[in-house]
Short mmCIF file of C-alpha atoms and ligand atoms in Angstrom, two decimals:
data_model
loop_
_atom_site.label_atom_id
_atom_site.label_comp_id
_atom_site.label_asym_id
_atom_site.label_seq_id
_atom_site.Cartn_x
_atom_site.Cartn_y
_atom_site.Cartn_z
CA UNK A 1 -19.71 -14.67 -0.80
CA UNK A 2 -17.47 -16.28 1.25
CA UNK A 3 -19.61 -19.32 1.59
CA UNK A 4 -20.01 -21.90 -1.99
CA UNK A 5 -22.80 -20.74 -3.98
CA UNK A 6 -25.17 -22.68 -5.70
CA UNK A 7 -25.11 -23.86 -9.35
CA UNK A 8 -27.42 -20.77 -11.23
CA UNK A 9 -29.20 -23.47 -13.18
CA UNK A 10 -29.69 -25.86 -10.32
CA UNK A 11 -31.52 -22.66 -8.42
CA UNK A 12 -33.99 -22.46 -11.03
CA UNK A 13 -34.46 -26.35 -11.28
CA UNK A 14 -33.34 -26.24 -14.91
CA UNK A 15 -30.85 -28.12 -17.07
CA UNK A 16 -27.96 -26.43 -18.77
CA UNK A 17 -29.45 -26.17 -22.35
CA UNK A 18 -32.40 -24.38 -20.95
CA UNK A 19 -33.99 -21.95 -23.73
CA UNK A 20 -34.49 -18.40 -22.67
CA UNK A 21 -38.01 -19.16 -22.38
CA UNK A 22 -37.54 -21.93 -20.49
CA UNK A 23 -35.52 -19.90 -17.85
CA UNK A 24 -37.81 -17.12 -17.78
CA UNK A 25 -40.19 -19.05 -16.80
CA UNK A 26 -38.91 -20.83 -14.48
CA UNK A 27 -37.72 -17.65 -12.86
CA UNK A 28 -41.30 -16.76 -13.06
CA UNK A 29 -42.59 -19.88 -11.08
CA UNK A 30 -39.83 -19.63 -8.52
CA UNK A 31 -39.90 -16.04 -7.88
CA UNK A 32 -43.86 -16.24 -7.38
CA UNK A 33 -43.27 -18.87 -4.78
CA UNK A 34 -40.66 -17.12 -2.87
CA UNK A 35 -41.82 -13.54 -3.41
CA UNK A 36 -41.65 -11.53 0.34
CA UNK A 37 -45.42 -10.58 -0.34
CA UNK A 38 -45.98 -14.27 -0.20
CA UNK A 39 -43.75 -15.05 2.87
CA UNK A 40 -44.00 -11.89 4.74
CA UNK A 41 -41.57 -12.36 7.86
CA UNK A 42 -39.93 -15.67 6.01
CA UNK A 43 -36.15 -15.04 6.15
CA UNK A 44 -34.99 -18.22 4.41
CA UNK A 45 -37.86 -16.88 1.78
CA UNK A 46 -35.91 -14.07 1.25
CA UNK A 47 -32.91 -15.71 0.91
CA UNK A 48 -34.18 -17.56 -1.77
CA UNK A 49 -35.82 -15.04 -3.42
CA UNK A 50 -33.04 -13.06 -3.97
CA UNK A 51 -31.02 -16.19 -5.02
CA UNK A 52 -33.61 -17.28 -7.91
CA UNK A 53 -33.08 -13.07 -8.77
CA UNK A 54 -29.59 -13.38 -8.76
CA UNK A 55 -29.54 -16.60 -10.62
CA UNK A 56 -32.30 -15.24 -13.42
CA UNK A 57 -30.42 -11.42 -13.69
CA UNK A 58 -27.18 -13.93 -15.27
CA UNK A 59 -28.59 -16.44 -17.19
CA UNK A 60 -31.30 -14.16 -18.83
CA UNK A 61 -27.97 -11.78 -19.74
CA UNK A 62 -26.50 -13.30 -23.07
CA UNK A 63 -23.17 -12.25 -22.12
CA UNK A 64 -23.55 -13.47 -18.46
CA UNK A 65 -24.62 -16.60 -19.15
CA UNK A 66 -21.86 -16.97 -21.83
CA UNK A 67 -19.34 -16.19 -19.43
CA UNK A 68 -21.29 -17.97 -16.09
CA UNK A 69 -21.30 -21.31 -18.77
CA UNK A 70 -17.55 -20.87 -19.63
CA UNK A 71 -15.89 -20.00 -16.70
CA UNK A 72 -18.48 -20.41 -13.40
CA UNK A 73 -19.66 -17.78 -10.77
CA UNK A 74 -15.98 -16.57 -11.34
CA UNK A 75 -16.89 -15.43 -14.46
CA UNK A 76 -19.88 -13.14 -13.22
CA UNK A 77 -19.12 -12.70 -9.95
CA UNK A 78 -17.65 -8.71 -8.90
CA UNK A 79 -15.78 -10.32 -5.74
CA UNK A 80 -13.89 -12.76 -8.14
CA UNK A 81 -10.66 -11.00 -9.25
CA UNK A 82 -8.16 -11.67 -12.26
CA UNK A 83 -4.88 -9.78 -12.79
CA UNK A 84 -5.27 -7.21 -10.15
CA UNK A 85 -8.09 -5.99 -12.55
CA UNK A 86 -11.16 -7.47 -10.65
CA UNK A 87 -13.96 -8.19 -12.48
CA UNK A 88 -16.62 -5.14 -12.56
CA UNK A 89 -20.46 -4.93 -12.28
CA UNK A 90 -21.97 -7.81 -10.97
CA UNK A 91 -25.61 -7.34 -10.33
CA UNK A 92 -25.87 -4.12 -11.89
CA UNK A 93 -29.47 -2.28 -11.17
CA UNK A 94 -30.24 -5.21 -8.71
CA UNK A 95 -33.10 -7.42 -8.52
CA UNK A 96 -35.83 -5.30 -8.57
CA UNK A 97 -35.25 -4.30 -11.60
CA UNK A 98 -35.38 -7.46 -13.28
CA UNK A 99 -38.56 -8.00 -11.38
CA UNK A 100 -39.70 -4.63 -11.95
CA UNK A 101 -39.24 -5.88 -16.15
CA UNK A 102 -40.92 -9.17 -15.83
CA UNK A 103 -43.90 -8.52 -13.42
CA UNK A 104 -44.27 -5.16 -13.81
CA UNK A 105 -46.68 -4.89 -16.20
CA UNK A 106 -48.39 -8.10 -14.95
CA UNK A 107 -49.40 -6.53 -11.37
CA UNK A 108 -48.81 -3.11 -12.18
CA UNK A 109 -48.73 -0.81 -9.30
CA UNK A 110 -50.47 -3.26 -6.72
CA UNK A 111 -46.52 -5.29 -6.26
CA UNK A 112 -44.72 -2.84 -4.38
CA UNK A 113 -44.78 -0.38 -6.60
CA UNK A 114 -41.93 -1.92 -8.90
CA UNK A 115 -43.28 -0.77 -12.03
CA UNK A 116 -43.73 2.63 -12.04
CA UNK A 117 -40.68 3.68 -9.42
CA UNK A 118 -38.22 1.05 -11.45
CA UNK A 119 -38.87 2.27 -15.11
CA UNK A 120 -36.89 5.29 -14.22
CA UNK A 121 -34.07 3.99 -12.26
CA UNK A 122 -30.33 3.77 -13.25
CA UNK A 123 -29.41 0.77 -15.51
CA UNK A 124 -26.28 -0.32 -15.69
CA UNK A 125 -24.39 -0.16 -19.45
CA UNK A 126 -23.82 -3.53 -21.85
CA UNK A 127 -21.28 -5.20 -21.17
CA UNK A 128 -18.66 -5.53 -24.03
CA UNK A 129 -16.49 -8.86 -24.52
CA UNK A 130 -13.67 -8.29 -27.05
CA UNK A 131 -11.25 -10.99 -27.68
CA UNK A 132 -7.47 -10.17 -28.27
CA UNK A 133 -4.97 -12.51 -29.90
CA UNK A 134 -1.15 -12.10 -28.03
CA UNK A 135 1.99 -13.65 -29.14
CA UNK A 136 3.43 -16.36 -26.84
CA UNK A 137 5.81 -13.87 -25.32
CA UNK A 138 3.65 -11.19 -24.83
CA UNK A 139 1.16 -13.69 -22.65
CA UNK A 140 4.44 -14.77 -20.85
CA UNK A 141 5.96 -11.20 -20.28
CA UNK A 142 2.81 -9.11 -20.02
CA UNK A 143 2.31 -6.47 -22.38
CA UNK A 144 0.30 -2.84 -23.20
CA UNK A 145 -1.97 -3.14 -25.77
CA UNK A 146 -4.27 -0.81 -27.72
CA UNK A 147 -8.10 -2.55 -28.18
CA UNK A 148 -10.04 -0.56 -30.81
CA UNK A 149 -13.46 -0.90 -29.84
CA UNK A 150 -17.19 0.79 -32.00
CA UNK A 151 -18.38 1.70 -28.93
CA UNK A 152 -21.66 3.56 -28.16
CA UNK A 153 -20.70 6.68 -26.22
CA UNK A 154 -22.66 9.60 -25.02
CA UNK A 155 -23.10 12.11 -28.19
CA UNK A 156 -20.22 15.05 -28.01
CA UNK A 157 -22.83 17.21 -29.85
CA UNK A 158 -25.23 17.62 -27.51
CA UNK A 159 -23.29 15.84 -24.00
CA UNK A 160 -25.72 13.07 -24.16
CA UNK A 161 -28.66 15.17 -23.49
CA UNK A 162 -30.50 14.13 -27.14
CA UNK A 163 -31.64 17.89 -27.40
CA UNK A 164 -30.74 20.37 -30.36
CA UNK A 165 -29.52 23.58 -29.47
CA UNK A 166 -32.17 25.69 -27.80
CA UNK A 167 -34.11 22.26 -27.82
CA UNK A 168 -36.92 22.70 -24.72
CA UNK A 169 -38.39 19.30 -22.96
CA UNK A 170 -41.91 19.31 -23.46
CA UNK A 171 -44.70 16.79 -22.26
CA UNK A 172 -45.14 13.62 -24.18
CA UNK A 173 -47.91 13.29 -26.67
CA UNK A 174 -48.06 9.77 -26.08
CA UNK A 175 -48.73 9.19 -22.60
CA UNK A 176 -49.68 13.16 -21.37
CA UNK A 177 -46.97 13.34 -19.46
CA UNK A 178 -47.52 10.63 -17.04
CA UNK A 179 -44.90 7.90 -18.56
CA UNK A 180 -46.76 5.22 -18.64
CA UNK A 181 -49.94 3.62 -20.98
CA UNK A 182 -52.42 1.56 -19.55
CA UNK A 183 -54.43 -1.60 -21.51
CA UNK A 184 -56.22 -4.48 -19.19
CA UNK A 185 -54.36 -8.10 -19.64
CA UNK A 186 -56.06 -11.68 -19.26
CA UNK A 187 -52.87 -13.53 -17.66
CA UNK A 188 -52.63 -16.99 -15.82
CA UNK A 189 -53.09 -15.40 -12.59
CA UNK A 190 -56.63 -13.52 -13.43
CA UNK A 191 -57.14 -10.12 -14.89
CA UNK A 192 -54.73 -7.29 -14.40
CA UNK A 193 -54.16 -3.91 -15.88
CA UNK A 194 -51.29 -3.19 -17.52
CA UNK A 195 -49.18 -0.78 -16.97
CA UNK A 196 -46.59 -0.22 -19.81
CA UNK A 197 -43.40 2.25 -19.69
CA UNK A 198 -44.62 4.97 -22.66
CA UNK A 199 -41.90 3.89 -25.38
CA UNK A 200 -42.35 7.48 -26.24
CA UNK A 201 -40.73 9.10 -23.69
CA UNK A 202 -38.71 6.30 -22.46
CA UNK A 203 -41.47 6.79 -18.67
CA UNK A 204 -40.05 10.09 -17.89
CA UNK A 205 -43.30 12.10 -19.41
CA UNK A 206 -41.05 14.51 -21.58
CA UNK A 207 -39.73 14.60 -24.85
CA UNK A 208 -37.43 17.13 -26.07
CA UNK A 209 -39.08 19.13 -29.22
CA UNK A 210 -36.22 19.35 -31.60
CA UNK A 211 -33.77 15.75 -31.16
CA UNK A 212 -30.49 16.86 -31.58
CA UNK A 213 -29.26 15.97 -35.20
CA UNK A 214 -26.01 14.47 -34.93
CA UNK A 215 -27.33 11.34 -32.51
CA UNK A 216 -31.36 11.60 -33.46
CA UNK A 217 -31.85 12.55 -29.85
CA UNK A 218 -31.12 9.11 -28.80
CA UNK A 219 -27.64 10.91 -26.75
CA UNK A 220 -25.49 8.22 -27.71
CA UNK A 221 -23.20 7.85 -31.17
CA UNK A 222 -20.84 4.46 -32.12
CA UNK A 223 -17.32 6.01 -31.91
CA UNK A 224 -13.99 4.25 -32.44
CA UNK A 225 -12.32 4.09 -29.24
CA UNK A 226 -9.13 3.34 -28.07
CA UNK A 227 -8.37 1.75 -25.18
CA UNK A 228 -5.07 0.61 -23.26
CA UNK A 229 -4.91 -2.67 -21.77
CA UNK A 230 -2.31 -4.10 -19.47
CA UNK A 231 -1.70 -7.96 -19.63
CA UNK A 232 0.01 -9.35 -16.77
CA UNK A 233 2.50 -11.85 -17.29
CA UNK A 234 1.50 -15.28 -17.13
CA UNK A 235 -1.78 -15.31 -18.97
CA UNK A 236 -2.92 -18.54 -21.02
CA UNK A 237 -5.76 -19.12 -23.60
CA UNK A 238 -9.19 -17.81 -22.50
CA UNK A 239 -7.56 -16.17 -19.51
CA UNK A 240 -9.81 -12.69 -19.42
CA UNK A 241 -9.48 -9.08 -18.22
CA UNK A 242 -12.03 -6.60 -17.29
CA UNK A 243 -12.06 -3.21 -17.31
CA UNK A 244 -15.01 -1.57 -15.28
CA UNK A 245 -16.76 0.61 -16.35
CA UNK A 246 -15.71 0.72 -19.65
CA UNK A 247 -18.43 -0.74 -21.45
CA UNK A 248 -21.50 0.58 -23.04
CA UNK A 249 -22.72 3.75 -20.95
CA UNK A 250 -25.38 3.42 -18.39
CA UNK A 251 -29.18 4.77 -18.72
CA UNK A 252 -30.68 7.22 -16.51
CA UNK A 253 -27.44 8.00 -15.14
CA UNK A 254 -26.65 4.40 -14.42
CA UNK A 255 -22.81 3.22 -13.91
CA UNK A 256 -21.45 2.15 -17.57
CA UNK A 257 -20.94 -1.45 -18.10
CA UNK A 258 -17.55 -3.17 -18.04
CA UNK A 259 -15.44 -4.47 -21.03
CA UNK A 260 -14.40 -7.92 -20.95
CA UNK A 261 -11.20 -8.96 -22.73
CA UNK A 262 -10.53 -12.65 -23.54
CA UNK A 263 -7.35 -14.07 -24.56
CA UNK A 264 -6.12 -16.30 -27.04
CA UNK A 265 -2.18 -17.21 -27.60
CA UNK A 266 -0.78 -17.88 -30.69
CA UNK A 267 1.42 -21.00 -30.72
CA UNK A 268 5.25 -20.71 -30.67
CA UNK A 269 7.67 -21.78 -33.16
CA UNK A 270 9.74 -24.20 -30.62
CA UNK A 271 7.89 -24.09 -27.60
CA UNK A 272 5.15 -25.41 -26.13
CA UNK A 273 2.69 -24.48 -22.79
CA UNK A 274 2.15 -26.53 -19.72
CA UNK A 275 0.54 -23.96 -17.23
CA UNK A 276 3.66 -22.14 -16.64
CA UNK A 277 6.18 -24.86 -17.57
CA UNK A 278 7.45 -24.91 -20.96
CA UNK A 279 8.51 -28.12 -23.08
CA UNK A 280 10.69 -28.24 -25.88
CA UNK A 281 11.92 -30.80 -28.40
CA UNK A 282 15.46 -30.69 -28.92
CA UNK A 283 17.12 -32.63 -32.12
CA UNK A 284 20.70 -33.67 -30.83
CA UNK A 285 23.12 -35.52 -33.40
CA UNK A 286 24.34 -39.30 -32.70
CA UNK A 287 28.00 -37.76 -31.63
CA UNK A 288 26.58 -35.65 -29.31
CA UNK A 289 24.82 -38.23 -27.59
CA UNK A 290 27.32 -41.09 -27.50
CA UNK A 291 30.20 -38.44 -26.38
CA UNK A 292 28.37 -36.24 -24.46
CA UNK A 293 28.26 -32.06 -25.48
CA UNK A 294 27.85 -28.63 -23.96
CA UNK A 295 24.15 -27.76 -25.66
CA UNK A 296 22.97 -24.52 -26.20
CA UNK A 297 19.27 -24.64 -24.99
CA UNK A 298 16.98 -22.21 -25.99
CA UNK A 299 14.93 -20.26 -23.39
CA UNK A 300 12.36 -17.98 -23.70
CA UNK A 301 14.55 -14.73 -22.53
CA UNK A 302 17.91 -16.24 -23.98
CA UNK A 303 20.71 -18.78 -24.73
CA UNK A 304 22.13 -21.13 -22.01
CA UNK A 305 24.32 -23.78 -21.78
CA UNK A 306 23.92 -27.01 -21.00
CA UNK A 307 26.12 -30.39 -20.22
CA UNK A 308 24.38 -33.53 -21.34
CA UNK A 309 26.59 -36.75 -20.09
CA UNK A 310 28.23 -39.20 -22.12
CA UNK A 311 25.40 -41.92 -23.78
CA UNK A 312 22.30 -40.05 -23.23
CA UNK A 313 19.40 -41.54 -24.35
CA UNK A 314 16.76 -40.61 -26.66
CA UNK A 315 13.49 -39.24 -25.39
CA UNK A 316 15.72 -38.33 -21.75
CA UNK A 317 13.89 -35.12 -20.65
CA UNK A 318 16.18 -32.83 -18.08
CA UNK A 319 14.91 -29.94 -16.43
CA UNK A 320 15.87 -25.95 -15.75
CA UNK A 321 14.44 -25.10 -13.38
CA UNK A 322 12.78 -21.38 -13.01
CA UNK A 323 13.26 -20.99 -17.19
CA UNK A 324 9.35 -21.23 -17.65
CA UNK A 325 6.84 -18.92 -17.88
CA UNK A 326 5.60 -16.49 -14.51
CA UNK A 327 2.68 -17.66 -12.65
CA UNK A 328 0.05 -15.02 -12.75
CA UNK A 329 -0.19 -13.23 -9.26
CA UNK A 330 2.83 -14.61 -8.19
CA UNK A 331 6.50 -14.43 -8.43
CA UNK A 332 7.32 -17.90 -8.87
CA UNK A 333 7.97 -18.91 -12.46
CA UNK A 334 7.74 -22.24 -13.74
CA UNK A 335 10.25 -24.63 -15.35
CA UNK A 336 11.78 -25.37 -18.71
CA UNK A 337 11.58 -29.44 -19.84
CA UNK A 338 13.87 -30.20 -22.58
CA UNK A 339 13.24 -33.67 -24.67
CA UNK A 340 16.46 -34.87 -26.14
CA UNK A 341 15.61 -36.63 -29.62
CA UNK A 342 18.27 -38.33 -31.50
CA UNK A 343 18.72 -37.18 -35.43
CA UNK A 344 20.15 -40.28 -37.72
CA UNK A 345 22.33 -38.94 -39.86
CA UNK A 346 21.16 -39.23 -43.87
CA UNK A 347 22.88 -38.85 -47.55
CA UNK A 348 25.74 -40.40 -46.06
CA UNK A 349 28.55 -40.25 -48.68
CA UNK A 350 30.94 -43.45 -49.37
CA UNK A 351 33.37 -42.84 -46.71
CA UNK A 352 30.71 -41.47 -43.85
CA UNK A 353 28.93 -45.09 -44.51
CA UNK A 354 32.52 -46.99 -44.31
CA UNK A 355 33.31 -45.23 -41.07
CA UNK A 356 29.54 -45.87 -39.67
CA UNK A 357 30.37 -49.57 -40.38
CA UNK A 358 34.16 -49.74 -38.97
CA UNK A 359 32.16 -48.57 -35.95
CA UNK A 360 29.55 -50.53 -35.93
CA UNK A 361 31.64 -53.49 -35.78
CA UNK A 362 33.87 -52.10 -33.30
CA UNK A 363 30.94 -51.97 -30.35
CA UNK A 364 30.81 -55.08 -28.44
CA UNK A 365 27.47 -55.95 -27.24
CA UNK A 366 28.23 -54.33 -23.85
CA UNK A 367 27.78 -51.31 -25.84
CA UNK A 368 23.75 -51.67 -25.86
CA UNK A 369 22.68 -52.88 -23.00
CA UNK A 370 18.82 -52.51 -24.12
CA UNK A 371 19.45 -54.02 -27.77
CA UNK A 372 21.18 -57.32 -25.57
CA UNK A 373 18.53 -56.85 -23.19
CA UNK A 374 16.02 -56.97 -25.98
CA UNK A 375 17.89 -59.85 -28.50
CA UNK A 376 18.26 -61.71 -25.48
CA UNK A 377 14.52 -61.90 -24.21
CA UNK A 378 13.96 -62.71 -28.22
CA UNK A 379 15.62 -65.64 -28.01
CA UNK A 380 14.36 -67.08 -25.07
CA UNK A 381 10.47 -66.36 -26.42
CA UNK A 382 11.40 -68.82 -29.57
CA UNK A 383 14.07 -71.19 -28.23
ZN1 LIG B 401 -26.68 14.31 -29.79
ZN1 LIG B 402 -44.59 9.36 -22.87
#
C-alpha cells in the first residue's frame, strides 16, 4: 500500500457518474480480460485482476463508493487510520467472492469452482455510517459520546441460530439438500448452465423445521444499541471515526462490519474555524483605540488579557499564539487571531456631541495621517 494507488474509476475505464450498471459491466469486461484462466503464468495479469476486483468490490458497495467519492482510498482503505481508531474492514470476503456473485452463475462450476465453494463462505457485515452533530468545544476538546443505533444483531432468543426450541435441521425441500438449483442460460458468451444458490436454504442444503418465533428464523432482530464513542480533540466537519466491527453482523460466521461515524460541528457564538486556528471579531470602543486599553480577549478555555497600543487601527488583527484549537494526532495547538473593529458611538446626548466636536477641532491634521494622506492625493487628482 505503500506505493500510490490508482484512481478506482480510472481502473475500470469509467467516469465518475458511472451508473451501477455501467460499473458492473465494466468490471465484467475487465475482469474477463485479465482473469488468471486467461493469462495463466501472467503476473502483471494478476496484478490487474485483482486491482479491477478491488476497484469493483468499492464502487459496487453504496456505502464504499459514498465514502471512496467523498474522501478517496482514505476513505475505504483498512491501512488508512483516523484518531487512533483506524478504519476497519477493507476488502471484506475478498475478491472471489464478488466474482464468485457475478460469474458464478454464468460459468457455474467450470471457473474454479467459485460458485459452489463461495456461496457458503463468511461475508463480512454492512457497514453502518451514522452521522453525529458535536458542539464546537466538544470537536476542539474531544469528548465521550453515546450513538443510539437500530441495529440488526444476532437474535437473543435463539443465539442467532434461527431454530425454535427443540427445532431439528432438516434437508431442504427446495433444492434436496444439495444447495443449489440448476436452469440452462443463453448469455453473450454461449450457453451455460446455471447454477443458482437455493434461496431456500440460503446453499447450505438444510432448513431448520420450526424457525424460531421471535426473529422468523432469520437469527437476527433490529435492537436499539448503545454505543460509546471517543472523539479526539481536534476534529472538524466531515472528519469520521470507525469503529470495527461494530456494524451489521457477518453471515456464515463472517467478521461484523464496521460503523462509520461522521462529524458535523455546530457553529460557535463568537468564534470561528481555520483548521486549528481560531478567528474572532472583537468590537473595541473609539477610547480604547485612540488611548490604548488592557482587553479582555476571549479564548476558548478562558479570559486573558491583552495590551493593545495607543492608536490602533481598525481591522489590525494580533495574534496568541497556542490559544487555538489541538491538531488531531498531535500536540501542537493552533493559534487565536483577534480582528480589532472599531464601534462609533450612537444616541449621543447634547453634551457627548459638544465634547465629540471640541475634539474634533482640537486634532490637527497630523492626527490622521491616512485621512491627509487621502485629502491630499484628492486634491492633486482635480487640481
Ligand atoms: Zn431467533
Ligand atoms: Zn435448499
Amino acid at each position: 500500500m505503500a506505493e500510490k494507488k490508482r484512481d478506482y474509476y480510472e481502473i475500470l475505464g469509467i467516469s465518475k457518474g458511472a451508473s451501477q450498471d455501467e460499473i458492473k459491466s465494466a468490471f465484467r469486461k475487465k475482469a474477463m480480460e485479465y482473469h488468471p484462466d486467461r493469462n495463466p503464468g501472467d503476473k502483471t495479469a494478476e496484478a490487474k485482476f485483482k486491482e479491477v476486483n478491488e476497484a469493483y468490490e468499492v464502487l459496487s458497495d453504496p456505502q464504499k463508493k459514498e465514502r471512496y467519492d467523498r474522501f478517496g482510498h482514505a476513505g475505504v482503505d483498512p491501512n488508512a487510520g483516523f484518531g487512533g481508531a483506524g478504519f476497519g474492514g477493507g476488502f471484506g470476503g475478498g475478491f472471489e467472492d464478488i466474482f464468485g456473485d457475478l460469474f458464478g452463475s454464468m460459468f457455474g462450476g467450470g471457473f474454479g469452482g467459485f460458485s459452489q465453494s463461495r456461496r457458503n463462505a463468511p461475508q463480512k457485515g454492512a457497514d453502518i455510517q451514522k452521522n453525529l452533530r458535536i458542539t464546537f468545544e466538544e470537536a476542539a476538546f474531544g469528548a465521550k459520546k453515546n450513538i443510539v443505533l437500530n441495529k440488526l444483531t444476532p437474535c437473543d432468543e435463539c443465539g442467532g441460530t434461527g431454530a425454535a426450541k427443540g427445532a431439528a435441521k432438516v434437508t431442504c425441500p427446495n433444492c434436496d439438500g444439495t444447495g443449489e438449483v440448476r436452469s440452462t442460460q443463453r448469455t453473450p458468451f454461449g450457453q451455460f448452465t446455471n447454477i443458482q444458490t437455493c434461496s431456500k436454504c440460503g446453499g447450505t442444503g438444510q432448513v431448520i423445521d420450526i424457525p424460531c418465533s421471535k426473529c422468523s428464523g432469520s437469527g437476527t432482530i433490529r435492537k436499539k444499541v448503545t454505543i460509546s464513542v471517543d472523539i479526539p480533540a481536534g476534529v472538524d466537519n466531515d472528519s469520521f471515526i470507525s469503529l470495527k466491527g461494530q456494524g451489521e453482523p457477518g453471515k456464515n460466521g463472517g467478521p461484523n462490519g464496521d460503523l462509520y461515524v461522521v462529524i458535523s460541528v455546530e457553529p460557535h457564538k463568537l468564534f470561528k474555524r481555520k483548521g486549528s486556528d481560531l478567528w474572532l471579531e472583537m468590537p473595541i470602543t473609539f477610547d480604547q483605540a485612540a488611548l490604548g486599553a488592557e482587553l479582555i480577549v476571549p479564548t476558548l478555555k478562558e479570559k486573558v488579557s491583552y495590551k493593545i497600543p495607543e492608536g490602533t487601527q481598525p481591522g489590525t488583527v494580533f495574534r496568541l499564539k497556542g490559544k487555538g484549537i489541538k491538531q488531531l494526532k498531535s500536540t501542537r495547538h493552533g493559534d487565536l487571531y483577534v480582528k480589532v473593529t472599531l464601534e462609533v458611538p450612537t444616541k449621543l446626548n447634547g453634551k457627548q456631541k459638544k465634547l465629540i466636536k471640541e475634539l474634533g477641532e482640537s486634532l490637527d491634521k497630523s492626527s490622521y495621517t491616512k485621512h491627509k494622506g487621502f485629502t491630499d492625493t484628492v486634491r492633486e487628482l482635480f487640481k
